[in-house]
Each structure stands twice: as C-alpha cells, then as structure tokens.
Coordinates of C-alpha atoms in Angstrom, one line a residue:
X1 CA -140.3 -26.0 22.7
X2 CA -138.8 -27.5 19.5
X3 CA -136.7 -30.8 19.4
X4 CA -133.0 -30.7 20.6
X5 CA -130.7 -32.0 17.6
X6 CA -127.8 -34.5 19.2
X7 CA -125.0 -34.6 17.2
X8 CA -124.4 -37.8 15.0
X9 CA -121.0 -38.6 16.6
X10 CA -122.3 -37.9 20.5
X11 CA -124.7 -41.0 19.2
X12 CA -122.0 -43.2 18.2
X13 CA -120.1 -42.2 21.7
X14 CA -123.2 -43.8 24.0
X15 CA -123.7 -46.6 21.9
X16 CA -119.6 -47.8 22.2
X17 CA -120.0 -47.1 26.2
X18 CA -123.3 -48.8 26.2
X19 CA -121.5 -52.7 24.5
X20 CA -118.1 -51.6 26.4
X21 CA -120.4 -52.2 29.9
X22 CA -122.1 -55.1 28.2
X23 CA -119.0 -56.9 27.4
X24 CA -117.6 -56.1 31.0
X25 CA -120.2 -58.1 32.3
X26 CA -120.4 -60.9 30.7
X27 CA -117.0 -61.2 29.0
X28 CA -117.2 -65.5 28.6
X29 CA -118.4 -68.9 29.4
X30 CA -116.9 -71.7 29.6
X31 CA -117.6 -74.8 27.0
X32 CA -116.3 -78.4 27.9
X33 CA -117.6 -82.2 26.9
X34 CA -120.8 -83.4 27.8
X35 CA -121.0 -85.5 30.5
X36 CA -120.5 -88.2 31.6
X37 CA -117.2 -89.2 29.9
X38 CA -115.6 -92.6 30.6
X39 CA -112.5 -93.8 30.6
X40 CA -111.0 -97.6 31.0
X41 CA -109.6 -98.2 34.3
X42 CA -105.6 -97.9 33.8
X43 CA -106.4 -95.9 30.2
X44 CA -105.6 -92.1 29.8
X45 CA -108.0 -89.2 30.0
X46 CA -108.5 -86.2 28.2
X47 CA -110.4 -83.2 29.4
X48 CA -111.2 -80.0 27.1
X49 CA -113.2 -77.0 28.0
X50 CA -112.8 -73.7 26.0
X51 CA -114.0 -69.9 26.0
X52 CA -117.3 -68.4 24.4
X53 CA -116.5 -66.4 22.3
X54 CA -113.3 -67.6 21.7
X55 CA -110.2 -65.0 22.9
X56 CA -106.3 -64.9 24.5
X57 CA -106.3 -66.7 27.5
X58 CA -102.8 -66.9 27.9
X59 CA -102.7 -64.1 30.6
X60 CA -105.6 -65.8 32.5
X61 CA -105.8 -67.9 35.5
X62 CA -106.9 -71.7 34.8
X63 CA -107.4 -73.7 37.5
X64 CA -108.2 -77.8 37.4
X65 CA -110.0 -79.1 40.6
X66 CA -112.0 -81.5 42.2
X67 CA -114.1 -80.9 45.2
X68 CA -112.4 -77.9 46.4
X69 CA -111.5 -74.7 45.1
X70 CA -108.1 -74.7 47.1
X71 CA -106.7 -78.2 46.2
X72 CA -105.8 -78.1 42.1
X73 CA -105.0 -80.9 40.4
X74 CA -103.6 -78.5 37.9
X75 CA -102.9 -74.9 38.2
X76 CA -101.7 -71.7 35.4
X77 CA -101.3 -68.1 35.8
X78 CA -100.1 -65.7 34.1
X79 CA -98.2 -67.7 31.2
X80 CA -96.5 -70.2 34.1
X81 CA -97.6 -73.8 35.0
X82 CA -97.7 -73.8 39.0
X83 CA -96.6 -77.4 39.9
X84 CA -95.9 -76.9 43.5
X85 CA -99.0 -75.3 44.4
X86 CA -101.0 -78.7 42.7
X87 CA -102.2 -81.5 44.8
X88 CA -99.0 -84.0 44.7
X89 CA -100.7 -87.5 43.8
X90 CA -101.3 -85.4 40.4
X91 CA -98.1 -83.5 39.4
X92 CA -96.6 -86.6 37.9
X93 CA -99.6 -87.8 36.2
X94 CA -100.8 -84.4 34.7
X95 CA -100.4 -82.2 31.9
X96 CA -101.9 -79.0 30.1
X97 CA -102.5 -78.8 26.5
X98 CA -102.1 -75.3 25.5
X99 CA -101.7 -75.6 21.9
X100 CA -104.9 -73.1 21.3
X101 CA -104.9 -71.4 24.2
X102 CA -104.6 -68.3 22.0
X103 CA -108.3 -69.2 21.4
X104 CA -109.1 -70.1 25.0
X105 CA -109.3 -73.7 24.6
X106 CA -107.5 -75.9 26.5
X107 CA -106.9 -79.8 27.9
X108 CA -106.2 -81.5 30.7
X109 CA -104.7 -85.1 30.4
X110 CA -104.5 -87.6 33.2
X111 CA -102.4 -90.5 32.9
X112 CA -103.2 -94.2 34.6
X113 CA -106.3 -93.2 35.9
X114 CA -107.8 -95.0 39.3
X115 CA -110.8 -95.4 40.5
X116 CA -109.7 -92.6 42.6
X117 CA -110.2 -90.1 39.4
X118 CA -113.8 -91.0 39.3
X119 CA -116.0 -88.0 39.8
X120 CA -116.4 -84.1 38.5
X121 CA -113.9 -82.3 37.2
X122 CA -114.1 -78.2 37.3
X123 CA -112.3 -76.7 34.6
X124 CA -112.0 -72.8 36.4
X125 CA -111.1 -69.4 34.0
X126 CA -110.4 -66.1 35.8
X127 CA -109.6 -63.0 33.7
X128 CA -109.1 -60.1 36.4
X129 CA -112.4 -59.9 38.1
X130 CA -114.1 -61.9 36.1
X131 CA -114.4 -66.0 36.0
X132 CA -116.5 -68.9 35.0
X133 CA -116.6 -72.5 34.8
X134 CA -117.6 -75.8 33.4
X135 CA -118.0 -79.2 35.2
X136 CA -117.4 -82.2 33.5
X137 CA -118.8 -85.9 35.3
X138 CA -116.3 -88.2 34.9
X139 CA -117.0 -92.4 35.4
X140 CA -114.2 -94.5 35.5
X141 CA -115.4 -98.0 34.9
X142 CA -113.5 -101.6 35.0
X143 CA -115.1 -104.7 33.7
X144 CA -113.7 -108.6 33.5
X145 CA -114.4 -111.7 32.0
X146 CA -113.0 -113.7 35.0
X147 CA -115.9 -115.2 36.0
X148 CA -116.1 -118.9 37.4
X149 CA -118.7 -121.1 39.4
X150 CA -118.0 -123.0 42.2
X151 CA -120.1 -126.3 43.0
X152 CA -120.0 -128.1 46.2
X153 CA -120.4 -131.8 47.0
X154 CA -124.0 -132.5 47.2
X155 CA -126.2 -133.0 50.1
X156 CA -129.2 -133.7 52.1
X157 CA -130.2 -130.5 51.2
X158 CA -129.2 -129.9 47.6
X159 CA -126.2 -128.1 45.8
X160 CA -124.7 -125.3 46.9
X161 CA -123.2 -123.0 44.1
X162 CA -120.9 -120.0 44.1
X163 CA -120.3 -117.6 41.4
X164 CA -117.1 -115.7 41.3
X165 CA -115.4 -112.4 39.5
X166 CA -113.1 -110.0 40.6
X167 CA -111.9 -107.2 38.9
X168 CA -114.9 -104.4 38.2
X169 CA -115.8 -100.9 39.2
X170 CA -118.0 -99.5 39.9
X171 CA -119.9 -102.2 41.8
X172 CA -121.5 -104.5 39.4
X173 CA -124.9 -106.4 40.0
X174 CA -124.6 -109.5 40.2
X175 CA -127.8 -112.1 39.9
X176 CA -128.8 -115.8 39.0
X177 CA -131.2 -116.7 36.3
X178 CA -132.9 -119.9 34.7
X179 CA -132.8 -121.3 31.7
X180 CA -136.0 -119.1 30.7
X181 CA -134.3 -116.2 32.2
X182 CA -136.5 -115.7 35.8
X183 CA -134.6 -114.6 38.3
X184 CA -133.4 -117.0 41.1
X185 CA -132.9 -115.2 44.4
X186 CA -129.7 -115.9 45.5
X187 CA -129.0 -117.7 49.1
X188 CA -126.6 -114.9 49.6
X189 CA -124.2 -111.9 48.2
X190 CA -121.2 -110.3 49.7
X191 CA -118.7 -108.3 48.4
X192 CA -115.0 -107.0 49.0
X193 CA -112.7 -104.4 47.5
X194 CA -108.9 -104.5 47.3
X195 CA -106.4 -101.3 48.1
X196 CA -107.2 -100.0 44.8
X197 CA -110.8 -100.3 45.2
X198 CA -111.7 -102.6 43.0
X199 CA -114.5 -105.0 44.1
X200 CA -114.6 -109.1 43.7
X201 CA -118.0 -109.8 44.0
X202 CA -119.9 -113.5 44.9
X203 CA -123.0 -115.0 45.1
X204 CA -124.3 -118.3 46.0
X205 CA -127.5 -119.8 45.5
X206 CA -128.8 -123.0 46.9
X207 CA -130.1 -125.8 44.2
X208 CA -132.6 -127.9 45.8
X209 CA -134.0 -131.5 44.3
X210 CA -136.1 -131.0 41.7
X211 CA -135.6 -127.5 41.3
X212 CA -133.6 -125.5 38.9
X213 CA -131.5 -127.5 36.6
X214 CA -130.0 -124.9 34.1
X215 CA -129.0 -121.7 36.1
X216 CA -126.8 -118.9 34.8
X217 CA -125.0 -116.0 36.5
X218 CA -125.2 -112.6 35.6
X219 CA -122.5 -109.8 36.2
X220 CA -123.3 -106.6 34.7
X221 CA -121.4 -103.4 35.1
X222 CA -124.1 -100.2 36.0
X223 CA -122.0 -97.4 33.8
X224 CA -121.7 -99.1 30.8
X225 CA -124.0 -102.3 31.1
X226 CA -121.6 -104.8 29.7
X227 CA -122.3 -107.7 31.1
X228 CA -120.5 -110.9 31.4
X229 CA -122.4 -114.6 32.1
X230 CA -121.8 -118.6 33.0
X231 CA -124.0 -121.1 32.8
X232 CA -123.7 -124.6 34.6
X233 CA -126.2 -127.5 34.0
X234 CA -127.1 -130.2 36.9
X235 CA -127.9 -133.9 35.8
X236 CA -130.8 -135.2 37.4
X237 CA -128.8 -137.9 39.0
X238 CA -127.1 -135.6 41.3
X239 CA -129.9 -135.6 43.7
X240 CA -131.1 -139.4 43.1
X241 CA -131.8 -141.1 46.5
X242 CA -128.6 -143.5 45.9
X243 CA -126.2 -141.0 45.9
X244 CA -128.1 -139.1 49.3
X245 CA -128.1 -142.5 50.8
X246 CA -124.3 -143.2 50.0
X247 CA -123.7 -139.7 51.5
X248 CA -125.3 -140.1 54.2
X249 CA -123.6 -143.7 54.9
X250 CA -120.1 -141.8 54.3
X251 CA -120.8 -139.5 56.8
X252 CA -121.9 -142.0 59.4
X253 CA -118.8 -144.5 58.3
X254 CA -116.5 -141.4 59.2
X255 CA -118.3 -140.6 62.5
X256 CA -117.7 -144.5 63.3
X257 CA -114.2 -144.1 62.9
X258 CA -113.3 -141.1 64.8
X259 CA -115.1 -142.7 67.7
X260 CA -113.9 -145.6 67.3
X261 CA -110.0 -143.8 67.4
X262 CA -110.9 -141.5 70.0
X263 CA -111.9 -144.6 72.0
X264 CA -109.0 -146.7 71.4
X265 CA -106.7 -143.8 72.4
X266 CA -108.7 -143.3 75.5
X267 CA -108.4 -147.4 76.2
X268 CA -104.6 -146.5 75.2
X269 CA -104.0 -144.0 77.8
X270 CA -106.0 -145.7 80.7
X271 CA -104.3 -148.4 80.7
X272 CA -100.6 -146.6 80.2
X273 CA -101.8 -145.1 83.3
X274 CA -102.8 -148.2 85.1
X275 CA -99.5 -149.5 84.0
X276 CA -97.3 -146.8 85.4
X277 CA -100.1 -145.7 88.4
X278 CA -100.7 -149.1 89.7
X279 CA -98.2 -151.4 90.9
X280 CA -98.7 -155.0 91.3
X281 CA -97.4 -154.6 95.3
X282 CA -100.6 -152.5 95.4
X283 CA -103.1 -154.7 96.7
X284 CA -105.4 -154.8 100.2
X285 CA -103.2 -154.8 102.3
X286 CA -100.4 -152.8 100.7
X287 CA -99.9 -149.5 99.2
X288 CA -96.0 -149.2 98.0
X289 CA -95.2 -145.3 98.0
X290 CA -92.1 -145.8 96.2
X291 CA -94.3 -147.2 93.4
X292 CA -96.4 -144.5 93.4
X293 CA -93.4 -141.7 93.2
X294 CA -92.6 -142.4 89.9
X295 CA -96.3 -142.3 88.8
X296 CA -96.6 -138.4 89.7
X297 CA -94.7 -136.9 86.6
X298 CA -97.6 -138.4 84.8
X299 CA -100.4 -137.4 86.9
X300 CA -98.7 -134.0 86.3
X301 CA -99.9 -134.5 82.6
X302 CA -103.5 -135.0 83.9
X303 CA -103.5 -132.2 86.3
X304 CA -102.5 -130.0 83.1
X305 CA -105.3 -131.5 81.1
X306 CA -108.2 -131.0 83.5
X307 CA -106.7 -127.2 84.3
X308 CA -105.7 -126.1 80.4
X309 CA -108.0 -123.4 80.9
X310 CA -107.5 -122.4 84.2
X311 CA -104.6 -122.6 85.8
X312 CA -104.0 -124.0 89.8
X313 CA -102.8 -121.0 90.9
X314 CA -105.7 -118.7 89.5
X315 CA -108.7 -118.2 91.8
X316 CA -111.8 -119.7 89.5
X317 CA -114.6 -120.7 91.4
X318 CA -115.3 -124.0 93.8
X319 CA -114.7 -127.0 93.7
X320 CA -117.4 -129.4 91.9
X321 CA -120.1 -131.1 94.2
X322 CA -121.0 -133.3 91.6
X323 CA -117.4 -134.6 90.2
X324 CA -116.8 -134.8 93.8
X325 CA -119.7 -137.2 95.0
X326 CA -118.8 -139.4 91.5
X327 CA -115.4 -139.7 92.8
X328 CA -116.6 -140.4 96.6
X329 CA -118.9 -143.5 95.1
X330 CA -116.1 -144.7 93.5
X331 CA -114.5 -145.9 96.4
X332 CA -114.8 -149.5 97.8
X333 CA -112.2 -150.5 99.4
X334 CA -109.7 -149.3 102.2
X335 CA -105.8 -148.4 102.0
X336 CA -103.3 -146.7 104.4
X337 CA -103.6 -142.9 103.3
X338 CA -99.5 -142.4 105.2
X339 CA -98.5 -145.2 102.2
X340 CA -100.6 -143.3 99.5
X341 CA -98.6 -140.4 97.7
X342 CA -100.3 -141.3 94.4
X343 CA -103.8 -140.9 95.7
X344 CA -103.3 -138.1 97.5
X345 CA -101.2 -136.2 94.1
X346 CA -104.8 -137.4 92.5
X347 CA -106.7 -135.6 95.5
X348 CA -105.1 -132.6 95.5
X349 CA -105.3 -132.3 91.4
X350 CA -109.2 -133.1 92.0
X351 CA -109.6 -130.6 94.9
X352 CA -108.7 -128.0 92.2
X353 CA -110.9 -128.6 90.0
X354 CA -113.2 -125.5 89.2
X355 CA -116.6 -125.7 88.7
X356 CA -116.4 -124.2 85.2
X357 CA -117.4 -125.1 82.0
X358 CA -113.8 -124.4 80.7
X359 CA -112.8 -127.7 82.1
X360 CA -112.3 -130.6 79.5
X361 CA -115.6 -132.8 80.2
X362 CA -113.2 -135.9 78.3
X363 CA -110.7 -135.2 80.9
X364 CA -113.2 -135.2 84.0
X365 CA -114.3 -138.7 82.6
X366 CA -110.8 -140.1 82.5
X367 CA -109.7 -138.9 85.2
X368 CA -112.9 -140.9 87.0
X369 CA -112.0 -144.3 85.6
X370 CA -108.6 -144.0 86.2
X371 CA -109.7 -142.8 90.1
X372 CA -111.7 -146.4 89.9
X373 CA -109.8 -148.5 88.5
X374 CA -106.9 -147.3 91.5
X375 CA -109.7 -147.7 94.1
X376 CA -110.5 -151.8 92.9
X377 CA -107.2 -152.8 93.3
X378 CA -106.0 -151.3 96.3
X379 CA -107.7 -150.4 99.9
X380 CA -108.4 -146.8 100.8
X381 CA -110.1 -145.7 104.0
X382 CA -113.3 -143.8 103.0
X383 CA -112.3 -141.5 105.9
X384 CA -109.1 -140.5 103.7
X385 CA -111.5 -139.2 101.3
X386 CA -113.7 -137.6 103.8
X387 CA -111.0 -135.8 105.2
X388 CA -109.3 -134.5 101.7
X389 CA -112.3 -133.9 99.9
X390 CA -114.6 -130.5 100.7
X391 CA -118.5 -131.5 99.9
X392 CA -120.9 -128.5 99.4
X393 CA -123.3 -128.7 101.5
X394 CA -126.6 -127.8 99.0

C-alpha cells in the first residue's frame, strides 16, 4: 500500500489542538517571596505573589487566607474587593495592591502587625476551573534592650540574682555565663506573657562563696538571634565571714525583739485582765458577783480569740482532754460557785473549746494563766469544776 499524504494545513490544525489542551491544564503557578519573611512587631507587612507566565488576572478570584480556606483575610472576584465576606479583625488593617494585576501580580499589606499575624500566609488564584497557590511563612519577631539584674541581700547561703526583660517574641532563651563564657545553670526560669502575647522572661541563679564572681546574662531572640546581655561583678568581700556573722546577729537581734514585744503585750493583756477580772473583794472567803459582771464583756474578747476559727455555735469536734486536765491542775483553792459568774462565763468559753488545730495555741496559753492567776486569789470548790467540766475518759 503506498503512503497516505496529510495535508500541510490538517498538520497545523492537530498541533494548535494539541498546545490548546496543554495550556488548559496547566494554565499558571503562582510565584511569591521566599520564606520566611519578618517583620518588626508594630511595623507593616507586605506580601507579593504573582502568575507564571504572567497574564490578566483581573477577572480572577484571589483569595488571602490563613489556616482555612473559608475565613479570608482578604478576598477579590471578579474586578470587586469583597470586604464583608473577610475575617473582621483584618478589614481595617488590609489592603490589595493591584497596580499590575494586568500582569497577575499582586500585594497584600498588613498594617500594625501582632504577634497574632505570625504564621503562613496562602496567597490563592482561581481562573474558572482552574487554581493554584503560594504559601509564604511569616515570623513576626520583637526584641528589647530592657534588660536589668536584680541582687538580693546576701546570706548564709550566697547571693541570689535575678535577671529581667520584658518585651520579646517569640520566646527568647534566656541563660547565664562566666566571665570565660561557660554556662552557669540557672537556680530557676519562668516566664509570662501579657494580652498581646508578648513574653517577660526571668532567671535567677544562686552565687555561692567562692564561686562565680563575674556572671553575665544572656537574652537572645531564636528568629533573628539578636541578642542583648548584662554583666554584674561581685567583690569578694560580699561573702567575708564578717558580714555573714553581722547577718546572722541582725537576724537574731530582730527575733529578740519581736519576742521580747510579743511578750510584753502578753504581760500587758494579763494583767489588764487581772485588773478588770479580779477584784480586790475576791479573796477566800469571798467571791463578789457584781465584780465579776462587768468583767464578762472582756472575757467575750477571749471567747472570740480562742473560737476565731470556729465559731460556738458550729458543731466541731470535742472538747480537749488535755487543755481540760491543765485547767483542772490549776486549781487550788475553793470559792462559792452560786457567787462565781466570772468563773463559770470562763467554764463555759472553755467547755467549747474544740479539739482542733484551728484554735490559736497563744490563746489556749493565755487563757491558762489568766484561769491561774483567778484560781490563787480566790477559793473555788474543785467539785465546781468536776461538775462543769466533761473529762474523756481515754
């Protein structure tokens, strides 16, 4: 069979349907920065992406979005900027560039960006059928210079420092060095972040005697490694054995004199009560009720003391054996319990008295004395007691 001769423009018709489905299927890509880009925390941000090979994209859907497809930050179709379907936190801080859009480039702009704005960005063409897309990795990143070290009083144990700075993002690292530039663990790190996410960071480290005497701290941020540092230096004096020992001797002299207050107020207060309690009518023979009437208001005060944790009239446990039996030995004389309204008031606030360990111990003590020093001077029939008083059997 000899050859069949195809026509010359029959040729040229398969080879134009042949680069018309080719073009079809691949019609662009999408071009954009390289990531990562950074921008200054606060500063303004500019993001560019634009079509391969470069064509009219004015009649084409481009869509600016996060992590979802559905939630723009900035959305065109069709030749019209489509505010109200765009995520609101972003209409007002947005904008589209589409000075060569004729060319299929075009730029997003974000104004005072947050740490919020940190992350990818897709930058979304759709032409018909047909889309694509570039993703650009944004790192929003905050650094400060306000950095400051904190030294406590010495002690016993050495000098505890803290280094401060506030103001970065991401989260810096934070360490301590020496002098030759070894690291120092640090005694401890915390962090916090404020309602615009931006972290304070702090680290303390403990200097012991004859240890470290030139330390630094380090504060660098992980994006762009900018790094800020302050040093202090220690004199070896600091931890000489005169200044531990005049520590130590403040500490005691300030011990001494809050017992020595707290004692005087105690003397103060028992013998207000012995004034007011204790009549001189009260003797061996004698208890005056109408002395003891006006004494109550202030064994009221007492009663409140013992019971600031638990009230009277709440159920909280029995009564305690062992106050109890320290109250009973107490007693050494005899008295007339019908001429006793004072003692019995004190009964009665004693019989109360939970077996807790809410109750003030201070107050258990002084309410003891004050039960003594009303026993010496007057007479009180141990039966009295006997009869007001429930023991525990054990």
């Amino acid at each position: 069979m000899g050859a069949v001769r195809v026509p010359l423009t029959a040729h040229c018709v398969v080879l134009s349907l042949l680069q018309m489905v080719a073009v079809s299927s691949e019609q662009f890509i999408v071009n954009g920065l390289q990531s990562p880009v950074l921008v200054p925390l606060g500063g303004n941000l500019e993001l560019s992406c634009q079509l391969s090979p470069p064509q009219q994209a004015k009649h084409m859907e481009i869509r600016w979005f996060r992590n979802r497809y559905t939630e723009p930050i900035y959305l065109y179709r069709n030749g019209k900027d489509l505010l109200g379907e765009t995520i609101s936190k972003y209409v007002e801080r947005t904008e589209l560039v589409k000075d060569d859009i004729g060319r299929g480039r075009v730029t997003l702009r974000i104004f005072k960006v947050t740490a919020d704005d940190d992350g990818s960005y897709h930058c979304f063409f759709k032409d018909d059928k047909f889309y694509e897309e570039h993703i650009i990795l944004v790192n929003v990143v905050a650094t400060s210079s306000d950095i400051q070290i904190l030294m406590h009083a010495p002690n016993t144990k050495g000098v505890m420092l803290e280094c401060h700075s506030r103001g970065w993002f991401p989260e810096p690292h934070m360490e301590w060095r020496d002098s030759n530039g070894v690291l120092i663990p640090a005694t401890s790190k915390s962090h916090s972040q404020d309602e615009n996410k931006i972290f304070t960071m702090k680290t303390s480290l403990l200097i012991e005697a004859k240890s470290h005497w030139n330390v630094t701290c380090y504060i660098q941020n992980p994006v762009t490694h900018q790094e800020e540092s302050i040093s202090v230096v220690l004199p070896g004096e600091l931890f000489s054995w005169k200044i531990i020992w005049i520590m130590i001797l403040s500490i005691l002299s300030i011990l001494l004199i809050t017992f020595q207050m707290t004692y005087s107020i105690k003397e103060h207060l028992i013998h207000g009560i012995f004034q007011k309690v204790l009549s001189p009518t009260l003797n061996k023979n004698q208890c005056d009720p109408d002395k003891s009437e006006g004494s109550l208001e202030f064994l009221e005060e007492i009663a409140l003391l013992i019971h600031q944790d638990c009230g009277v009239a709440q159920n909280c446990g029995n009564p305690e054996t062992l106050l109890f039996h320290q109250i009973f030995a107490t007693i050494e004389c005899s008295c007339s319990p019908e001429n006793s309204d004072t003692i019995k008031f004190l009964l009665q606030v004693i019989n109360v008295t939970p077996q807790v360990s809410r109750i003030n111990p201070d107050a258990i003590e002084l309410l003891l004395e004050i039960i003594e020093l009303t026993v010496r001077v007057s007479s009180m029939n141990p039966v009295f007691f006997n009869a007001h008083i429930p023991i525990e059997s054990s």
